[in-house]
mmCIF file of C-alpha atoms and ligand atoms in Angstrom:
data_model
loop_
_atom_site.group_PDB
_atom_site.id
_atom_site.type_symbol
_atom_site.label_atom_id
_atom_site.label_comp_id
_atom_site.label_asym_id
_atom_site.label_seq_id
_atom_site.Cartn_x
_atom_site.Cartn_y
_atom_site.Cartn_z
ATOM 1 C CA MET A 768 9.745 54.361 -19.404
ATOM 2 C CA LEU A 769 7.759 56.163 -16.793
ATOM 3 C CA GLN A 770 9.607 59.354 -15.817
ATOM 4 C CA PRO A 771 7.766 61.260 -13.110
ATOM 5 C CA LYS A 772 8.155 65.038 -13.084
ATOM 6 C CA ILE A 773 10.543 65.547 -10.234
ATOM 7 C CA GLN A 774 13.363 67.889 -9.284
ATOM 8 C CA PRO A 775 16.952 66.601 -9.570
ATOM 9 C CA SER A 776 17.244 66.575 -5.773
ATOM 10 C CA ASP A 777 13.996 64.631 -5.493
ATOM 11 C CA GLY A 778 15.182 62.300 -8.253
ATOM 12 C CA LEU A 779 17.974 60.976 -6.108
ATOM 13 C CA SER A 780 15.736 60.266 -3.129
ATOM 14 C CA PHE A 781 13.082 58.692 -5.383
ATOM 15 C CA ARG A 782 15.632 56.405 -6.963
ATOM 16 C CA THR A 783 17.206 55.537 -3.625
ATOM 17 C CA CYS A 784 13.783 54.865 -2.233
ATOM 18 C CA SER A 785 12.667 52.609 -5.092
ATOM 19 C CA VAL A 786 15.965 50.727 -5.088
ATOM 20 C CA PHE A 787 15.563 50.237 -1.364
ATOM 21 C CA ILE A 788 11.968 49.007 -1.728
ATOM 22 C CA PHE A 789 13.043 46.744 -4.586
ATOM 23 C CA MET A 790 15.847 45.272 -2.460
ATOM 24 C CA VAL A 791 13.535 44.735 0.502
ATOM 25 C CA LEU A 792 10.978 42.996 -1.711
ATOM 26 C CA GLN A 793 13.652 40.905 -3.348
ATOM 27 C CA SER A 794 15.231 39.888 -0.042
ATOM 28 C CA VAL A 795 11.800 38.918 1.297
ATOM 29 C CA GLY A 796 11.336 36.901 -1.879
ATOM 30 C CA GLU A 797 14.730 35.300 -1.538
ATOM 31 C CA GLN A 798 14.333 34.564 2.126
ATOM 32 C CA ALA A 799 11.008 32.889 1.532
ATOM 33 C CA GLU A 800 11.300 29.192 0.869
ATOM 34 C CA LEU A 801 9.169 27.157 -1.464
ATOM 35 C CA ILE A 802 8.414 24.035 0.544
ATOM 36 C CA CYS A 803 7.153 20.741 -0.844
ATOM 37 C CA PRO A 804 7.299 17.503 1.192
ATOM 38 C CA HIS A 805 10.327 15.288 0.602
ATOM 39 C CA GLN A 806 8.258 12.152 1.153
ATOM 40 C CA PRO A 807 6.373 11.008 -1.941
ATOM 41 C CA ILE A 808 2.678 11.772 -2.026
ATOM 42 C CA VAL A 809 0.739 8.522 -2.296
ATOM 43 C CA ALA A 810 -2.541 8.123 -4.148
ATOM 44 C CA LEU A 811 -4.579 5.232 -5.447
ATOM 45 C CA ALA A 812 -5.561 5.205 -9.112
ATOM 46 C CA GLY A 813 -8.847 7.018 -9.561
ATOM 47 C CA ASP A 814 -8.403 9.263 -6.520
ATOM 48 C CA ASP A 815 -7.997 13.022 -6.562
ATOM 49 C CA VAL A 816 -4.678 14.062 -5.065
ATOM 50 C CA ILE A 817 -3.135 17.323 -3.839
ATOM 51 C CA LEU A 818 0.563 18.029 -4.390
ATOM 52 C CA PRO A 819 1.086 20.370 -1.445
ATOM 53 C CA CYS A 820 3.645 23.180 -1.818
ATOM 54 C CA HIS A 821 3.705 26.551 -0.117
ATOM 55 C CA LEU A 822 5.893 29.568 0.568
ATOM 56 C CA GLU A 823 7.306 29.979 4.028
ATOM 57 C CA PRO A 824 6.801 32.688 5.263
ATOM 58 C CA PRO A 825 3.506 33.056 3.370
ATOM 59 C CA ILE A 826 3.825 35.599 0.554
ATOM 60 C CA ASP A 827 0.950 36.681 -1.666
ATOM 61 C CA VAL A 828 1.578 35.209 -5.119
ATOM 62 C CA SER A 829 -1.933 35.700 -6.510
ATOM 63 C CA SER A 830 -0.620 38.119 -9.173
ATOM 64 C CA LYS A 831 2.483 36.027 -9.917
ATOM 65 C CA THR A 832 3.097 33.269 -12.410
ATOM 66 C CA VAL A 833 2.982 29.770 -10.911
ATOM 67 C CA ILE A 834 4.179 26.917 -13.119
ATOM 68 C CA TRP A 835 3.876 23.204 -12.503
ATOM 69 C CA THR A 836 5.888 20.929 -14.792
ATOM 70 C CA ARG A 837 6.876 17.308 -15.182
ATOM 71 C CA PRO A 838 10.509 17.000 -16.215
ATOM 72 C CA GLY A 839 10.827 14.636 -19.134
ATOM 73 C CA LEU A 840 7.340 15.254 -20.474
ATOM 74 C CA ASP A 841 6.863 17.099 -23.781
ATOM 75 C CA PRO A 842 5.403 19.650 -23.417
ATOM 76 C CA LYS A 843 6.371 19.643 -19.768
ATOM 77 C CA TYR A 844 3.717 22.118 -18.620
ATOM 78 C CA ILE A 845 1.103 20.544 -16.384
ATOM 79 C CA HIS A 846 -0.389 23.765 -15.083
ATOM 80 C CA VAL A 847 0.612 27.350 -15.914
ATOM 81 C CA HIS A 848 -1.102 29.984 -13.800
ATOM 82 C CA GLN A 849 -0.557 33.339 -15.510
ATOM 83 C CA ASP A 850 -2.388 36.673 -15.220
ATOM 84 C CA GLY A 851 -4.689 35.207 -12.620
ATOM 85 C CA ARG A 852 -5.808 32.144 -14.546
ATOM 86 C CA LEU A 853 -4.772 28.902 -16.218
ATOM 87 C CA ASN A 854 -2.918 29.285 -19.491
ATOM 88 C CA PHE A 855 -4.719 26.503 -21.315
ATOM 89 C CA LYS A 856 -2.612 26.762 -24.507
ATOM 90 C CA LYS A 857 0.655 25.972 -22.766
ATOM 91 C CA GLN A 858 -0.755 23.037 -20.841
ATOM 92 C CA ASN A 859 0.140 19.502 -21.912
ATOM 93 C CA ARG A 860 -3.116 18.277 -23.467
ATOM 94 C CA PHE A 861 -3.118 15.081 -21.386
ATOM 95 C CA TYR A 862 -3.655 17.311 -18.366
ATOM 96 C CA HIS A 863 -6.510 19.384 -19.804
ATOM 97 C CA TYR A 864 -9.291 19.552 -17.170
ATOM 98 C CA HIS A 865 -7.223 17.329 -14.874
ATOM 99 C CA THR A 866 -5.505 19.956 -12.708
ATOM 100 C CA ALA A 867 -6.377 22.926 -10.525
ATOM 101 C CA LEU A 868 -4.626 25.403 -8.279
ATOM 102 C CA PHE A 869 -6.325 26.713 -5.165
ATOM 103 C CA VAL A 870 -6.692 30.240 -6.527
ATOM 104 C CA ASP A 871 -8.038 31.627 -3.239
ATOM 105 C CA GLU A 872 -5.051 30.182 -1.394
ATOM 106 C CA LEU A 873 -2.411 31.886 -3.578
ATOM 107 C CA LYS A 874 -2.594 34.996 -1.419
ATOM 108 C CA ASN A 875 -1.361 32.824 1.482
ATOM 109 C CA GLY A 876 1.578 31.554 -0.559
ATOM 110 C CA ASN A 877 -0.163 28.207 -1.048
ATOM 111 C CA VAL A 878 0.682 26.997 -4.567
ATOM 112 C CA SER A 879 -0.560 23.391 -4.116
ATOM 113 C CA MET A 880 -1.885 21.696 -7.227
ATOM 114 C CA LYS A 881 -4.725 19.213 -7.364
ATOM 115 C CA ILE A 882 -4.799 16.400 -9.915
ATOM 116 C CA PHE A 883 -8.163 14.790 -10.561
ATOM 117 C CA ARG A 884 -8.567 11.021 -10.983
ATOM 118 C CA VAL A 885 -4.881 10.100 -11.044
ATOM 119 C CA LYS A 886 -3.668 7.323 -13.317
ATOM 120 C CA LEU A 887 -0.647 5.061 -13.015
ATOM 121 C CA SER A 888 1.036 7.147 -15.710
ATOM 122 C CA ASP A 889 0.767 10.256 -13.496
ATOM 123 C CA ALA A 890 3.335 8.825 -11.080
ATOM 124 C CA GLY A 891 6.713 10.529 -11.025
ATOM 125 C CA GLU A 892 8.412 13.813 -10.324
ATOM 126 C CA TYR A 893 6.638 17.183 -10.490
ATOM 127 C CA GLN A 894 8.240 20.612 -10.195
ATOM 128 C CA CYS A 895 6.731 23.852 -8.997
ATOM 129 C CA HIS A 896 8.302 27.125 -10.255
ATOM 130 C CA LEU A 897 7.803 30.729 -9.214
ATOM 131 C CA PRO A 898 9.839 32.475 -11.936
ATOM 132 C CA SER A 899 9.423 35.988 -10.498
ATOM 133 C CA MET A 900 10.974 34.839 -7.220
ATOM 134 C CA LYS A 901 13.409 32.397 -8.806
ATOM 135 C CA LYS A 902 11.948 29.576 -6.711
ATOM 136 C CA LYS A 903 11.728 25.972 -7.727
ATOM 137 C CA ALA A 904 10.907 22.796 -5.770
ATOM 138 C CA SER A 905 10.260 19.152 -6.614
ATOM 139 C CA ILE A 906 7.724 16.687 -5.331
ATOM 140 C CA GLN A 907 7.227 12.987 -6.008
ATOM 141 C CA LEU A 908 3.888 11.319 -6.684
ATOM 142 C CA SER A 909 3.417 7.556 -6.212
ATOM 143 C CA VAL A 910 0.307 5.960 -7.635
ATOM 144 C CA GLY A 911 -0.853 2.514 -6.575
ATOM 145 C CA VAL A 912 -3.561 0.050 -7.490
ATOM 146 C CA VAL A 913 -4.924 -2.424 -4.947
ATOM 147 C CA SER A 914 -7.641 -5.075 -4.621
ATOM 148 C CA THR A 915 -8.928 -7.366 -1.887
ATOM 149 C CA PRO A 916 -7.397 -10.863 -1.951
ATOM 150 C CA VAL A 917 -9.586 -13.900 -2.544
ATOM 151 C CA ILE A 918 -9.012 -17.223 -0.726
ATOM 152 C CA GLU A 919 -9.831 -20.446 -2.509
ATOM 153 C CA PHE A 920 -10.102 -23.938 -1.125
ATOM 154 C CA VAL A 921 -7.798 -26.090 -3.271
ATOM 155 C CA SER A 922 -7.891 -29.581 -1.740
ATOM 156 C CA ASN A 923 -8.485 -31.593 1.401
ATOM 157 C CA GLU A 924 -6.631 -34.888 1.578
ATOM 158 C CA ASN A 925 -5.232 -36.908 4.473
ATOM 159 C CA ARG A 926 -6.294 -34.203 6.899
ATOM 160 C CA GLU A 927 -4.251 -31.663 4.941
ATOM 161 C CA VAL A 928 -6.136 -28.632 3.705
ATOM 162 C CA VAL A 929 -4.595 -26.560 0.922
ATOM 163 C CA LEU A 930 -5.734 -22.947 0.579
ATOM 164 C CA GLN A 931 -4.773 -20.491 -2.115
ATOM 165 C CA CYS A 932 -4.779 -16.740 -1.704
ATOM 166 C CA GLU A 933 -4.875 -14.643 -4.843
ATOM 167 C CA ALA A 934 -4.744 -10.860 -5.272
ATOM 168 C CA LYS A 935 -5.257 -9.437 -8.731
ATOM 169 C CA GLY A 936 -4.332 -6.118 -10.252
ATOM 170 C CA TRP A 937 -1.845 -4.617 -7.801
ATOM 171 C CA TYR A 938 0.739 -1.945 -8.434
ATOM 172 C CA PRO A 939 3.532 -1.837 -7.430
ATOM 173 C CA GLU A 940 4.250 -5.522 -6.769
ATOM 174 C CA PRO A 941 2.877 -6.468 -3.327
ATOM 175 C CA GLU A 942 3.941 -9.059 -0.740
ATOM 176 C CA VAL A 943 1.630 -11.891 0.358
ATOM 177 C CA PHE A 944 1.600 -13.451 3.835
ATOM 178 C CA TRP A 945 -0.418 -16.122 5.586
ATOM 179 C CA LEU A 946 -1.172 -15.607 9.284
ATOM 180 C CA ASP A 947 -2.930 -17.647 11.964
ATOM 181 C CA ASP A 948 -5.676 -16.329 14.214
ATOM 182 C CA GLU A 949 -3.139 -14.815 16.615
ATOM 183 C CA GLY A 950 -1.386 -12.950 13.836
ATOM 184 C CA ASN A 951 1.680 -15.206 13.664
ATOM 185 C CA LEU A 952 3.332 -15.576 10.283
ATOM 186 C CA LEU A 953 2.876 -19.079 8.857
ATOM 187 C CA SER A 954 5.348 -20.783 6.601
ATOM 188 C CA SER A 955 3.735 -21.259 3.238
ATOM 189 C CA GLY A 956 4.587 -21.901 -0.376
ATOM 190 C CA PRO A 957 6.432 -19.427 -2.581
ATOM 191 C CA THR A 958 4.644 -16.356 -3.924
ATOM 192 C CA GLU A 959 3.749 -16.709 -7.573
ATOM 193 C CA THR A 960 3.778 -13.420 -9.444
ATOM 194 C CA VAL A 961 2.399 -12.747 -12.909
ATOM 195 C CA ARG A 962 2.569 -9.344 -14.546
ATOM 196 C CA GLY A 963 -0.310 -8.569 -16.855
ATOM 197 C CA PRO A 964 -0.188 -6.543 -20.072
ATOM 198 C CA ASP A 965 -1.633 -3.617 -18.101
ATOM 199 C CA ASP A 966 1.550 -3.575 -15.946
ATOM 200 C CA LEU A 967 -0.452 -4.739 -12.926
ATOM 201 C CA TYR A 968 0.666 -7.649 -10.748
ATOM 202 C CA ASN A 969 -1.354 -10.769 -9.969
ATOM 203 C CA VAL A 970 0.072 -12.593 -6.968
ATOM 204 C CA SER A 971 -0.894 -15.856 -5.307
ATOM 205 C CA ARG A 972 0.403 -18.033 -2.492
ATOM 206 C CA ARG A 973 -0.634 -21.427 -1.130
ATOM 207 C CA LEU A 974 -0.894 -22.587 2.442
ATOM 208 C CA THR A 975 -1.073 -26.180 3.678
ATOM 209 C CA VAL A 976 -2.661 -26.647 7.102
ATOM 210 C CA GLU A 977 -3.559 -29.564 9.323
ATOM 211 C CA LYS A 978 -5.663 -27.945 11.980
ATOM 212 C CA SER A 979 -8.718 -25.816 12.420
ATOM 213 C CA ASP A 980 -8.125 -22.069 12.627
ATOM 214 C CA ASN A 981 -9.230 -18.711 11.297
ATOM 215 C CA PHE A 982 -6.506 -18.063 8.706
ATOM 216 C CA THR A 983 -5.708 -14.652 7.254
ATOM 217 C CA CYS A 984 -4.162 -13.791 3.926
ATOM 218 C CA ARG A 985 -2.516 -10.368 4.024
ATOM 219 C CA VAL A 986 -1.405 -8.541 0.893
ATOM 220 C CA GLN A 987 0.660 -5.413 1.417
ATOM 221 C CA GLN A 988 2.689 -2.824 -0.453
ATOM 222 C CA LYS A 989 4.936 -0.691 1.710
ATOM 223 C CA ASN A 990 5.739 2.077 -0.800
ATOM 224 C CA ILE A 991 2.104 3.013 -1.116
ATOM 225 C CA LYS A 992 1.329 2.028 2.509
ATOM 226 C CA GLN A 993 -1.537 -0.264 1.553
ATOM 227 C CA THR A 994 -2.707 -3.524 3.169
ATOM 228 C CA ARG A 995 -5.684 -5.698 2.282
ATOM 229 C CA GLU A 996 -6.762 -8.849 4.161
ATOM 230 C CA THR A 997 -9.163 -11.741 3.772
ATOM 231 C CA HIS A 998 -10.021 -14.399 6.386
ATOM 232 C CA PHE A 999 -10.823 -18.055 5.886
ATOM 233 C CA TYR A 1000 -12.133 -20.329 8.586
ATOM 234 C CA VAL A 1001 -11.038 -23.988 8.419
ATOM 235 C CA PRO A 1002 -13.460 -25.987 10.640
ATOM 236 C CA VAL A 1003 -12.524 -28.971 12.780
ATOM 237 C CA GLN A 1004 -12.004 -31.899 10.389
ATOM 238 C CA SER A 1005 -14.804 -34.478 10.517
ATOM 239 C CA SER A 1006 -13.404 -37.986 10.080
ATOM 240 C CA SER A 1007 -13.975 -39.559 6.715
ATOM 241 C CA HIS A 1008 -15.657 -42.986 6.312
ATOM 242 C CA THR A 1009 -12.407 -44.947 5.807
ATOM 243 C CA GLU A 1010 -10.889 -43.284 8.846
ATOM 244 C CA ILE A 1011 -13.839 -44.372 11.003
ATOM 245 C CA MET A 1012 -13.432 -47.962 9.705
ATOM 246 C CA ARG A 1013 -9.712 -47.834 10.399
ATOM 247 C CA SER A 1014 -10.213 -46.701 13.992
ATOM 248 C CA ILE A 1015 -12.848 -49.434 14.593
ATOM 249 C CA ILE A 1016 -10.414 -52.091 13.327
ATOM 250 C CA ILE A 1017 -7.563 -50.707 15.446
ATOM 251 C CA THR A 1018 -9.826 -50.723 18.525
ATOM 252 C CA LEU A 1019 -10.942 -54.313 17.824
ATOM 253 C CA VAL A 1020 -7.402 -55.603 17.309
ATOM 254 C CA PHE A 1021 -6.259 -53.832 20.446
ATOM 255 C CA THR A 1022 -9.172 -55.273 22.495
ATOM 256 C CA VAL A 1023 -8.511 -58.851 21.257
ATOM 257 C CA PHE A 1024 -4.823 -58.452 22.057
ATOM 258 C CA LEU A 1025 -5.618 -57.144 25.541
ATOM 259 C CA LEU A 1026 -8.037 -60.033 26.211
ATOM 260 C CA LEU A 1027 -5.417 -62.511 25.050
ATOM 261 C CA CYS A 1028 -2.824 -61.001 27.397
ATOM 262 C CA VAL A 1029 -5.229 -61.072 30.338
ATOM 263 C CA SER A 1030 -6.224 -64.708 29.731
ATOM 264 C CA ILE A 1031 -2.592 -65.829 29.324
ATOM 265 C CA TRP A 1032 -1.735 -64.061 32.553
ATOM 266 C CA ALA A 1033 -4.750 -65.592 34.369
ATOM 267 C CA TYR A 1034 -3.908 -69.075 33.077
ATOM 268 C CA ASN A 1035 -0.272 -68.774 34.182
ATOM 269 C CA TRP A 1036 -1.275 -67.389 37.581
ATOM 270 C CA ARG A 1037 -3.660 -70.267 38.245
ATOM 271 C CA ARG A 1038 -1.068 -72.820 37.173
ATOM 272 C CA ILE A 1039 1.546 -71.303 39.526
ATOM 273 C CA ARG A 1040 -0.980 -71.373 42.364
ATOM 274 C CA ASN A 1041 -1.871 -75.017 41.625
ATOM 275 C CA VAL A 1042 1.801 -75.947 41.554
ATOM 276 C CA LYS A 1043 2.208 -74.288 44.985
ATOM 277 C CA TYR A 1044 -0.744 -76.285 46.449
ATOM 278 C CA ILE A 1045 0.641 -79.515 45.145
ATOM 279 C CA HIS A 1046 4.005 -78.992 46.895
HETATM 280 C C1 NAG B 590 -3.089 24.659 0.714
HETATM 281 O O1 NAG B 590 -4.423 24.497 0.275
HETATM 282 C C2 NAG B 590 -4.876 23.160 0.234
HETATM 283 C C3 NAG B 590 -6.279 23.158 -0.328
HETATM 284 O O2 NAG B 590 -7.134 23.969 0.393
HETATM 285 C C4 NAG B 590 -4.818 22.561 1.615
HETATM 286 O O3 NAG B 590 -5.190 21.200 1.568
HETATM 287 C C5 NAG B 590 -3.392 22.694 2.159
HETATM 288 O O4 NAG B 590 -3.362 22.219 3.483
HETATM 289 C C6 NAG B 590 -2.944 24.120 2.108
HETATM 290 N N1 NAG B 590 -1.556 24.196 2.542
HETATM 291 C C7 NAG B 590 -1.161 24.999 3.521
HETATM 292 C C8 NAG B 590 0.281 24.976 3.845
HETATM 293 O O5 NAG B 590 -1.938 25.738 4.093
HETATM 294 C C1 NAG B 591 -11.710 -14.398 11.610
HETATM 295 O O1 NAG B 591 -10.987 -13.301 12.178
HETATM 296 C C2 NAG B 591 -11.450 -12.018 11.785
HETATM 297 C C3 NAG B 591 -10.593 -10.975 12.468
HETATM 298 O O2 NAG B 591 -9.406 -11.437 12.927
HETATM 299 C C4 NAG B 591 -12.891 -11.819 12.120
HETATM 300 O O3 NAG B 591 -13.334 -10.578 11.648
HETATM 301 C C5 NAG B 591 -13.710 -12.930 11.510
HETATM 302 O O4 NAG B 591 -15.055 -12.780 11.920
HETATM 303 C C6 NAG B 591 -13.181 -14.273 11.938
HETATM 304 N N1 NAG B 591 -13.951 -15.305 11.252
HETATM 305 C C7 NAG B 591 -14.391 -16.417 11.891
HETATM 306 C C8 NAG B 591 -15.210 -17.351 11.082
HETATM 307 O O5 NAG B 591 -14.144 -16.619 13.065
#
């Protein structure tokens, strides 16, 4: 132990003073709050993401130990910042070269951690610890996978056009909607969902339409706040050959019928007139 050469009278004031300083430092440390957002942080697979946590008020922690863990993981250490640098030995090997602290920001109490190229398996709870200040806070990471839907023309019979919208490789499971040009929801078939061996969802939904419009297929996932859309233009239906024949026949029949009616009426009218003349 370090025992400075001091007089007994000085000893008391030195001790009082250091206890006082210690208490002040500790109370500052205790008053400070380690703040991480309550809302999950959302990232898409392959992106770099920052888990933002900081001390409020800002306290310099550049010489302190900062530990990021994932409860439930073995070893649970994702990033251990000790003696001014990463303690590589303690780090879970799946996170080697995948994490970083903002070392220059530690003096501002910013203990945010960056994860490079997140994977689906990185989703979950993370904890940030400041052992010297007895601070601990949790943060949630959500990881999603998205793709742009593809619309396929399925069939065109009796003026009914069937379209199919398919979105592959989503996570978590998304919703699929069909909309008209004005953005109104259209009633369509049920959503078919298939989960692949990679845990990703393939979804598809059919729409049957009878008129021309610019249709939209919208695929969305609210938890990861992602929406992807594709448009498909159904042109005005040109009549098929049989339909043209049918309308010609209908017109002919109608014309013959009309002529018949007119001639019957004319015949009757003339007869009535003749009868009148005779009387
Ligand atoms: C902490 O540092 C990161 C990286 O520079 C930054 O994105 C974040 O906004 C900072 N947080 C605060 C509270 O300043
Ligand atoms: C359909 O609508 C979208 C936007 O609503 C537009 O970008 C696209 O050009 C339209 N397509 C056609 C063929 O009108």
